[in-house]
mmCIF file of C-alpha atoms in Angstrom:
data_model
loop_
_atom_site.group_PDB
_atom_site.id
_atom_site.type_symbol
_atom_site.label_atom_id
_atom_site.label_comp_id
_atom_site.label_asym_id
_atom_site.label_seq_id
_atom_site.Cartn_x
_atom_site.Cartn_y
_atom_site.Cartn_z
ATOM 1 C CA MET A 83 30.818 89.145 36.840
ATOM 2 C CA ARG A 84 30.463 87.275 33.567
ATOM 3 C CA ALA A 85 31.995 89.017 30.585
ATOM 4 C CA LYS A 86 29.562 90.121 27.932
ATOM 5 C CA ARG A 87 29.354 88.102 24.729
ATOM 6 C CA GLU A 88 29.981 89.767 21.403
ATOM 7 C CA ARG A 89 28.467 88.359 18.226
ATOM 8 C CA SER A 90 30.068 88.610 14.794
ATOM 9 C CA THR A 91 28.435 87.837 11.477
ATOM 10 C CA GLY A 92 29.864 87.090 8.093
ATOM 11 C CA LYS A 93 29.751 84.971 4.954
ATOM 12 C CA ASN A 94 30.806 81.347 4.898
ATOM 13 C CA PHE A 95 34.074 80.400 3.214
ATOM 14 C CA SER A 96 32.942 80.660 -0.400
ATOM 15 C CA GLU A 97 33.235 77.991 -3.074
ATOM 16 C CA SER A 98 36.010 80.034 -4.660
ATOM 17 C CA LEU A 99 38.472 79.088 -2.350
ATOM 18 C CA HIS A 100 46.182 51.572 20.036
ATOM 19 C CA LYS A 101 47.613 50.440 16.562
ATOM 20 C CA THR A 102 50.374 52.596 15.276
ATOM 21 C CA LEU A 103 52.393 53.085 12.130
ATOM 22 C CA PRO A 104 56.156 53.641 12.161
ATOM 23 C CA GLU A 105 56.976 57.097 13.478
ATOM 24 C CA ALA A 106 59.062 57.801 10.391
ATOM 25 C CA MET A 107 56.043 57.487 8.074
ATOM 26 C CA SER A 108 55.201 60.876 6.578
ATOM 27 C CA ALA A 109 51.735 62.229 5.849
ATOM 28 C CA GLU A 110 52.358 61.753 2.146
ATOM 29 C CA ALA A 111 53.373 58.121 2.673
ATOM 30 C CA LEU A 112 50.227 57.506 4.669
ATOM 31 C CA LYS A 113 48.139 59.053 1.944
ATOM 32 C CA SER A 114 49.761 56.916 -0.752
ATOM 33 C CA SER A 115 49.022 53.785 1.238
ATOM 34 C CA LEU A 116 45.292 54.555 0.928
ATOM 35 C CA PRO A 117 45.012 56.341 -2.440
ATOM 36 C CA ASP A 118 41.419 55.501 -3.314
ATOM 37 C CA ALA A 119 40.115 56.806 0.002
ATOM 38 C CA THR A 120 41.465 60.312 -0.526
ATOM 39 C CA ASP A 121 41.200 60.816 -4.287
ATOM 40 C CA ALA A 122 37.700 62.293 -4.117
ATOM 41 C CA ILE A 123 38.697 64.824 -1.440
ATOM 42 C CA ASP A 124 41.839 65.748 -3.368
ATOM 43 C CA GLY A 125 39.759 66.526 -6.444
ATOM 44 C CA VAL A 126 37.614 69.017 -4.554
ATOM 45 C CA VAL A 127 40.439 70.790 -2.725
ATOM 46 C CA GLY A 128 42.893 70.783 -5.626
ATOM 47 C CA PRO A 129 42.637 74.561 -6.173
ATOM 48 C CA LEU A 130 43.328 75.192 -2.482
ATOM 49 C CA CYS A 131 46.372 72.925 -2.599
ATOM 50 C CA GLU A 132 47.675 74.905 -5.561
ATOM 51 C CA ARG A 133 47.269 78.134 -3.620
ATOM 52 C CA LEU A 134 48.950 76.550 -0.620
ATOM 53 C CA ASN A 135 52.071 76.086 -2.742
ATOM 54 C CA ALA A 136 52.678 79.829 -2.405
ATOM 55 C CA PHE A 137 53.548 79.129 1.251
ATOM 56 C CA ALA A 138 56.170 76.440 0.866
ATOM 57 C CA TYR A 139 56.521 73.738 3.487
ATOM 58 C CA ARG A 140 59.715 74.201 5.455
ATOM 59 C CA THR A 141 61.559 72.155 8.064
ATOM 60 C CA ILE A 142 64.018 73.277 10.692
ATOM 61 C CA ALA A 143 66.186 71.359 13.151
ATOM 62 C CA THR A 144 65.632 72.220 16.815
ATOM 63 C CA ARG A 145 66.947 70.817 20.079
ATOM 64 C CA ALA A 146 63.629 68.931 20.373
ATOM 65 C CA GLY A 147 63.825 67.467 16.860
ATOM 66 C CA THR A 148 62.605 68.524 13.432
ATOM 67 C CA VAL A 149 59.663 70.917 13.044
ATOM 68 C CA GLY A 150 57.719 71.257 9.819
ATOM 69 C CA TYR A 151 55.877 74.524 9.216
ATOM 70 C CA ARG A 152 54.535 77.053 6.749
ATOM 71 C CA ALA A 153 54.990 80.808 6.996
ATOM 72 C CA THR A 154 54.392 84.137 5.327
ATOM 73 C CA ALA A 155 57.581 85.478 6.866
ATOM 74 C CA THR A 156 60.568 86.278 4.667
ATOM 75 C CA ALA A 157 64.268 86.665 5.486
ATOM 76 C CA GLY A 158 64.827 89.676 7.709
ATOM 77 C CA ASP A 159 61.088 90.136 8.231
ATOM 78 C CA ASP A 160 60.582 92.714 10.995
ATOM 79 C CA ARG A 161 56.799 92.431 11.189
ATOM 80 C CA LEU A 162 55.068 91.191 14.329
ATOM 81 C CA PRO A 163 55.547 87.395 14.516
ATOM 82 C CA VAL A 164 52.283 85.523 15.001
ATOM 83 C CA VAL A 165 52.425 81.788 15.675
ATOM 84 C CA MET A 166 49.390 79.628 14.898
ATOM 85 C CA LEU A 167 48.838 76.271 16.604
ATOM 86 C CA HIS A 168 46.335 73.870 15.029
ATOM 87 C CA GLY A 169 43.938 71.408 16.635
ATOM 88 C CA ILE A 170 44.042 67.648 17.042
ATOM 89 C CA GLY A 171 42.570 66.764 13.652
ATOM 90 C CA SER A 172 44.373 69.312 11.521
ATOM 91 C CA GLY A 173 47.747 70.692 10.460
ATOM 92 C CA ALA A 174 49.708 73.706 9.279
ATOM 93 C CA ALA A 175 48.022 73.716 5.869
ATOM 94 C CA SER A 176 44.627 74.422 7.419
ATOM 95 C CA TRP A 177 45.554 78.097 7.996
ATOM 96 C CA LEU A 178 45.532 78.921 4.254
ATOM 97 C CA ALA A 179 42.847 81.596 4.600
ATOM 98 C CA GLN A 180 44.977 83.378 7.194
ATOM 99 C CA PHE A 181 48.122 83.134 5.043
ATOM 100 C CA GLU A 182 46.231 84.822 2.218
ATOM 101 C CA ALA A 183 44.483 87.486 4.306
ATOM 102 C CA ALA A 184 45.396 90.946 3.054
ATOM 103 C CA GLY A 185 44.330 92.502 6.350
ATOM 104 C CA LEU A 186 46.859 90.578 8.427
ATOM 105 C CA ASP A 187 50.087 92.464 7.851
ATOM 106 C CA VAL A 188 52.145 90.308 10.184
ATOM 107 C CA ALA A 189 54.651 87.479 9.887
ATOM 108 C CA LEU A 190 52.604 84.302 10.247
ATOM 109 C CA TYR A 191 54.121 80.989 11.300
ATOM 110 C CA ALA A 192 52.013 77.817 11.439
ATOM 111 C CA TRP A 193 53.628 74.613 12.629
ATOM 112 C CA ASP A 194 52.746 71.001 12.287
ATOM 113 C CA ALA A 195 52.571 70.036 15.945
ATOM 114 C CA PRO A 196 54.770 67.223 17.246
ATOM 115 C CA GLY A 197 53.774 63.992 15.540
ATOM 116 C CA TYR A 198 52.098 65.776 12.623
ATOM 117 C CA GLY A 199 53.476 66.242 9.115
ATOM 118 C CA GLU A 200 57.280 66.154 9.192
ATOM 119 C CA THR A 201 57.530 67.232 12.845
ATOM 120 C CA SER A 202 59.222 64.870 15.280
ATOM 121 C CA ASN A 203 57.093 63.184 17.924
ATOM 122 C CA VAL A 204 57.507 64.070 21.573
ATOM 123 C CA SER A 205 59.316 61.333 23.456
ATOM 124 C CA ASP A 206 56.594 60.365 25.941
ATOM 125 C CA ALA A 207 53.847 58.050 24.656
ATOM 126 C CA GLU A 208 51.385 59.705 27.060
ATOM 127 C CA PRO A 209 52.632 63.301 27.099
ATOM 128 C CA ARG A 210 51.619 66.185 29.281
ATOM 129 C CA PRO A 211 51.360 69.787 28.018
ATOM 130 C CA ASP A 212 54.920 70.621 29.064
ATOM 131 C CA ALA A 213 56.274 68.333 26.326
ATOM 132 C CA TYR A 214 54.546 70.394 23.638
ATOM 133 C CA ALA A 215 55.547 73.662 25.281
ATOM 134 C CA ASP A 216 59.146 72.424 25.217
ATOM 135 C CA ALA A 217 58.861 71.686 21.494
ATOM 136 C CA LEU A 218 57.290 75.079 20.843
ATOM 137 C CA GLU A 219 60.012 76.859 22.771
ATOM 138 C CA ALA A 220 62.710 74.951 20.870
ATOM 139 C CA TRP A 221 61.107 75.874 17.537
ATOM 140 C CA LEU A 222 60.846 79.568 18.408
ATOM 141 C CA ASP A 223 64.453 79.565 19.550
ATOM 142 C CA ALA A 224 65.570 77.907 16.305
ATOM 143 C CA LEU A 225 63.681 80.565 14.331
ATOM 144 C CA GLY A 226 65.211 83.340 16.438
ATOM 145 C CA LEU A 227 61.809 84.558 17.632
ATOM 146 C CA ASP A 228 62.044 85.966 21.133
ATOM 147 C CA ARG A 229 58.537 87.407 21.615
ATOM 148 C CA VAL A 230 55.487 86.309 19.647
ATOM 149 C CA ALA A 231 51.710 86.519 19.610
ATOM 150 C CA LEU A 232 50.089 83.082 19.876
ATOM 151 C CA VAL A 233 46.922 81.832 18.194
ATOM 152 C CA GLY A 234 45.630 78.477 19.397
ATOM 153 C CA HIS A 235 42.717 76.609 17.841
ATOM 154 C CA SER A 236 41.043 73.864 19.871
ATOM 155 C CA LEU A 237 43.846 71.566 21.130
ATOM 156 C CA GLY A 238 46.299 74.271 20.086
ATOM 157 C CA ALA A 239 44.943 76.353 22.967
ATOM 158 C CA ILE A 240 46.371 73.809 25.418
ATOM 159 C CA MET A 241 49.826 74.217 23.884
ATOM 160 C CA ALA A 242 49.513 78.002 23.670
ATOM 161 C CA THR A 243 48.379 78.557 27.250
ATOM 162 C CA LYS A 244 50.931 76.138 28.722
ATOM 163 C CA PHE A 245 53.768 77.981 26.958
ATOM 164 C CA ALA A 246 52.301 81.375 27.882
ATOM 165 C CA SER A 247 51.979 80.461 31.560
ATOM 166 C CA ARG A 248 55.589 79.247 31.660
ATOM 167 C CA ALA A 249 57.090 82.131 29.721
ATOM 168 C CA PRO A 250 54.677 85.094 29.756
ATOM 169 C CA GLN A 251 57.515 87.460 28.885
ATOM 170 C CA ARG A 252 57.760 85.755 25.468
ATOM 171 C CA VAL A 253 54.033 85.957 24.632
ATOM 172 C CA ARG A 254 52.752 89.337 23.512
ATOM 173 C CA GLY A 255 49.143 88.166 23.419
ATOM 174 C CA LEU A 256 46.862 85.115 23.176
ATOM 175 C CA PHE A 257 44.006 84.486 20.736
ATOM 176 C CA LEU A 258 42.073 81.333 21.594
ATOM 177 C CA CYS A 259 39.733 80.080 18.880
ATOM 178 C CA SER A 260 37.242 77.443 20.032
ATOM 179 C CA PRO A 261 39.643 76.452 22.825
ATOM 180 C CA ALA A 262 39.569 72.889 24.132
ATOM 181 C CA ASN A 263 39.991 73.164 27.885
ATOM 182 C CA GLY A 264 41.271 69.608 28.279
ATOM 183 C CA TYR A 265 40.343 67.043 30.919
ATOM 184 C CA GLY A 266 43.196 67.569 33.365
ATOM 185 C CA LYS A 267 40.797 68.685 36.108
ATOM 186 C CA ALA A 268 37.868 66.475 35.084
ATOM 187 C CA ASP A 269 36.507 63.572 37.093
ATOM 188 C CA PRO A 270 38.976 60.686 36.617
ATOM 189 C CA ALA A 271 36.303 58.413 35.185
ATOM 190 C CA VAL A 272 35.281 61.039 32.624
ATOM 191 C CA ARG A 273 38.903 61.702 31.768
ATOM 192 C CA VAL A 274 39.644 58.037 31.109
ATOM 193 C CA SER A 275 36.426 57.525 29.162
ATOM 194 C CA LYS A 276 37.075 60.485 26.858
ATOM 195 C CA ARG A 277 40.661 59.418 26.255
ATOM 196 C CA ASP A 278 39.908 55.763 25.607
ATOM 197 C CA SER A 279 36.956 56.408 23.318
ATOM 198 C CA ARG A 280 39.083 58.658 21.107
ATOM 199 C CA LEU A 281 41.916 56.118 20.999
ATOM 200 C CA ALA A 282 39.415 53.382 20.116
ATOM 201 C CA MET A 283 38.067 55.525 17.284
ATOM 202 C CA LEU A 284 41.579 56.019 15.935
ATOM 203 C CA ASP A 285 42.234 52.284 16.167
ATOM 204 C CA LYS A 286 38.989 51.406 14.405
ATOM 205 C CA LEU A 287 38.868 54.037 11.666
ATOM 206 C CA GLY A 288 42.396 55.324 11.090
ATOM 207 C CA PRO A 289 42.958 58.888 9.836
ATOM 208 C CA VAL A 290 41.101 58.543 6.537
ATOM 209 C CA GLY A 291 38.166 56.825 8.219
ATOM 210 C CA MET A 292 38.013 59.484 10.915
ATOM 211 C CA ALA A 293 37.988 62.166 8.244
ATOM 212 C CA ARG A 294 35.176 60.400 6.450
ATOM 213 C CA GLU A 295 33.076 59.742 9.555
ATOM 214 C CA ARG A 296 33.913 62.630 11.869
ATOM 215 C CA SER A 297 35.072 65.726 10.006
ATOM 216 C CA ASP A 298 31.549 67.015 9.345
ATOM 217 C CA ASN A 299 31.161 67.459 13.095
ATOM 218 C CA LEU A 300 33.734 70.259 12.933
ATOM 219 C CA VAL A 301 31.692 72.528 10.670
ATOM 220 C CA ALA A 302 28.265 74.104 10.868
ATOM 221 C CA PRO A 303 25.384 72.091 9.371
ATOM 222 C CA ASN A 304 25.056 74.537 6.473
ATOM 223 C CA ALA A 305 28.796 74.864 5.797
ATOM 224 C CA ALA A 306 29.723 75.206 2.122
ATOM 225 C CA ASP A 307 31.252 72.269 0.304
ATOM 226 C CA LEU A 308 34.751 73.701 -0.024
ATOM 227 C CA PRO A 309 35.479 74.463 3.650
ATOM 228 C CA ARG A 310 33.851 71.154 4.544
ATOM 229 C CA ALA A 311 36.217 69.357 2.169
ATOM 230 C CA TRP A 312 39.248 71.336 3.412
ATOM 231 C CA VAL A 313 38.555 70.259 6.992
ATOM 232 C CA LYS A 314 38.205 66.655 5.801
ATOM 233 C CA TRP A 315 41.403 66.811 3.710
ATOM 234 C CA ASN A 316 43.454 68.093 6.635
ATOM 235 C CA MET A 317 42.043 65.503 9.037
ATOM 236 C CA SER A 318 42.765 62.661 6.623
ATOM 237 C CA ARG A 319 46.471 63.487 6.826
ATOM 238 C CA VAL A 320 47.036 63.154 10.556
ATOM 239 C CA LEU A 321 49.470 60.439 11.624
ATOM 240 C CA PRO A 322 48.294 57.779 14.097
ATOM 241 C CA VAL A 323 51.197 58.029 16.552
ATOM 242 C CA GLY A 324 50.984 61.822 16.700
ATOM 243 C CA TYR A 325 47.209 61.738 17.036
ATOM 244 C CA ALA A 326 47.405 59.213 19.872
ATOM 245 C CA GLN A 327 49.926 61.370 21.712
ATOM 246 C CA ALA A 328 47.744 64.440 21.160
ATOM 247 C CA THR A 329 44.826 62.500 22.657
ATOM 248 C CA HIS A 330 46.829 62.122 25.864
ATOM 249 C CA LEU A 331 47.670 65.826 25.709
ATOM 250 C CA LEU A 332 43.946 66.583 25.567
ATOM 251 C CA SER A 333 43.386 64.255 28.511
ATOM 252 C CA ASN A 334 46.044 66.037 30.569
ATOM 253 C CA GLY A 335 45.334 69.640 29.541
ATOM 254 C CA ASP A 336 43.877 72.431 31.665
ATOM 255 C CA VAL A 337 43.568 75.648 29.666
ATOM 256 C CA ALA A 338 41.639 77.531 32.343
ATOM 257 C CA SER A 339 44.375 77.167 34.946
ATOM 258 C CA GLU A 340 47.202 77.988 32.541
ATOM 259 C CA LEU A 341 45.317 80.979 31.141
ATOM 260 C CA ALA A 342 44.723 82.328 34.646
ATOM 261 C CA GLN A 343 48.485 82.347 35.235
ATOM 262 C CA TYR A 344 49.135 84.228 31.991
ATOM 263 C CA VAL A 345 46.422 86.771 32.758
ATOM 264 C CA ALA A 346 47.895 87.308 36.229
ATOM 265 C CA ALA A 347 51.247 88.104 34.605
ATOM 266 C CA ASN A 348 49.595 90.989 32.731
ATOM 267 C CA ALA A 349 51.781 90.221 29.723
ATOM 268 C CA GLY A 350 49.432 90.863 26.795
ATOM 269 C CA PRO A 351 45.847 91.019 25.527
ATOM 270 C CA VAL A 352 43.690 87.904 25.357
ATOM 271 C CA ALA A 353 40.801 87.245 22.970
ATOM 272 C CA VAL A 354 38.467 84.234 22.862
ATOM 273 C CA ALA A 355 36.219 83.340 19.919
ATOM 274 C CA VAL A 356 33.886 80.475 19.048
ATOM 275 C CA GLY A 357 31.515 79.539 16.259
ATOM 276 C CA ALA A 358 27.858 79.943 17.178
ATOM 277 C CA GLN A 359 27.235 76.369 15.989
ATOM 278 C CA ASP A 360 30.337 74.816 17.482
ATOM 279 C CA ALA A 361 29.282 71.402 18.786
ATOM 280 C CA ILE A 362 32.804 70.412 19.889
ATOM 281 C CA THR A 363 33.819 73.291 22.159
ATOM 282 C CA THR A 364 30.436 74.900 22.641
ATOM 283 C CA PRO A 365 29.832 78.603 23.239
ATOM 284 C CA ALA A 366 28.913 77.758 26.826
ATOM 285 C CA ALA A 367 32.229 75.972 27.360
ATOM 286 C CA CYS A 368 34.171 78.785 25.710
ATOM 287 C CA GLN A 369 32.364 81.337 27.859
ATOM 288 C CA THR A 370 34.061 79.756 30.852
ATOM 289 C CA ILE A 371 37.453 80.340 29.233
ATOM 290 C CA ALA A 372 36.570 83.928 28.339
ATOM 291 C CA ASP A 373 35.471 84.525 31.924
ATOM 292 C CA VAL A 374 38.876 83.382 33.177
ATOM 293 C CA ALA A 375 40.485 86.004 30.949
ATOM 294 C CA GLY A 376 37.874 88.630 31.839
ATOM 295 C CA VAL A 377 37.112 89.320 28.180
ATOM 296 C CA PRO A 378 33.959 89.176 26.049
ATOM 297 C CA LEU A 379 33.359 85.929 24.185
ATOM 298 C CA GLN A 380 33.256 86.664 20.461
ATOM 299 C CA ILE A 381 30.589 84.483 18.846
ATOM 300 C CA ILE A 382 30.876 83.959 15.107
ATOM 301 C CA ASP A 383 27.586 83.358 13.351
ATOM 302 C CA GLY A 384 27.480 80.766 10.596
ATOM 303 C CA ALA A 385 30.459 78.841 11.946
ATOM 304 C CA GLY A 386 31.026 75.586 13.747
ATOM 305 C CA HIS A 387 34.268 74.432 15.329
ATOM 306 C CA ALA A 388 36.472 75.363 12.356
ATOM 307 C CA SER A 389 35.534 79.046 12.100
ATOM 308 C CA TYR A 390 38.943 80.032 10.739
ATOM 309 C CA ILE A 391 38.155 77.844 7.712
ATOM 310 C CA GLU A 392 34.373 78.289 7.511
ATOM 311 C CA THR A 393 34.130 82.057 8.019
ATOM 312 C CA PRO A 394 37.687 83.320 7.584
ATOM 313 C CA ASP A 395 36.767 86.917 6.794
ATOM 314 C CA VAL A 396 35.074 87.273 10.178
ATOM 315 C CA LEU A 397 37.750 85.393 12.076
ATOM 316 C CA ASN A 398 40.499 87.361 10.333
ATOM 317 C CA ALA A 399 38.813 90.634 11.281
ATOM 318 C CA ALA A 400 38.768 89.489 14.910
ATOM 319 C CA LEU A 401 42.436 88.562 14.638
ATOM 320 C CA ALA A 402 43.256 91.964 13.127
ATOM 321 C CA ALA A 403 41.480 93.801 15.958
ATOM 322 C CA TRP A 404 43.353 91.748 18.563
ATOM 323 C CA LEU A 405 46.665 92.294 16.763
ATOM 324 C CA GLU A 406 46.146 96.045 16.894
ATOM 325 C CA ARG A 407 45.987 95.725 20.670
ATOM 326 C CA VAL A 408 49.075 93.506 20.696
ATOM 327 C CA ALA A 409 51.014 95.975 18.557
ATOM 328 C CA ALA A 410 49.959 98.819 20.859
ATOM 329 C CA GLY A 411 51.395 96.973 23.835
ATOM 330 C CA GLU A 412 48.060 96.560 25.617
ATOM 331 C CA CYS A 413 47.667 94.058 28.437
#
């Protein structure tokens, strides 16, 4: 039986708010190499960047390399740890609206995935999901976090479900926001075509060009200027090597199969949400993921693929409801 869909409504994020480069090049160095292309975006999102400073960028050494991240957690924080995993065209900074949410009284941790920001790349040029799960496990161990709740957006859902299927005892719950299922079980021709077209786009446009040409696809047609610019700003800062590796991760991923294993372990509650106008991971595609978990698909009106940026009040309310279940020990 198909799980019933639930629809949420809310206001948009208001206006108040392959060629490669050396792996050692940071996001800031990449930006400075193309200053004119990003100046206009920086001017729009300047106030958000100032607010982001309240959640200082940190780095930590792990057995898998360095991980860069932002967090609301403080020393000795005993609140529920919630780990947020961004998508292929984003980064840790994109979760600002969740960092600032008064209704989320938890310890939030948002990493830059391997190959993003100051985080070390995975070693394989064409990695499989296990490589990212290894990096996630190493980061959690370095932070001293034994059991966490995981939030995965888009590509982040591949990382989240792979880790959860391998170590369900460490995952108190899963929240999948516009999950990308991956092409691991797709027809080989489709899989290769999707992978190669994305790599060709990266080669042709580079990060700033992709942000200019492609970022509007991640938001609803009527998205406000500020969330639209924030999505663009975050995409413009991806690093080519990390993005190329993440493209192979997408090609090799299979969220549905990994999620089924976590659900079978009965380790924690699962929630799945998608923007009503998501053209990247459509409601129909996300319904399939929700059906695997046996949960209603939460549809967020007024949002595209980046609902956590476009309609954060609604997404945060959904997160809060799921976290209540996590805290109560539901499965």
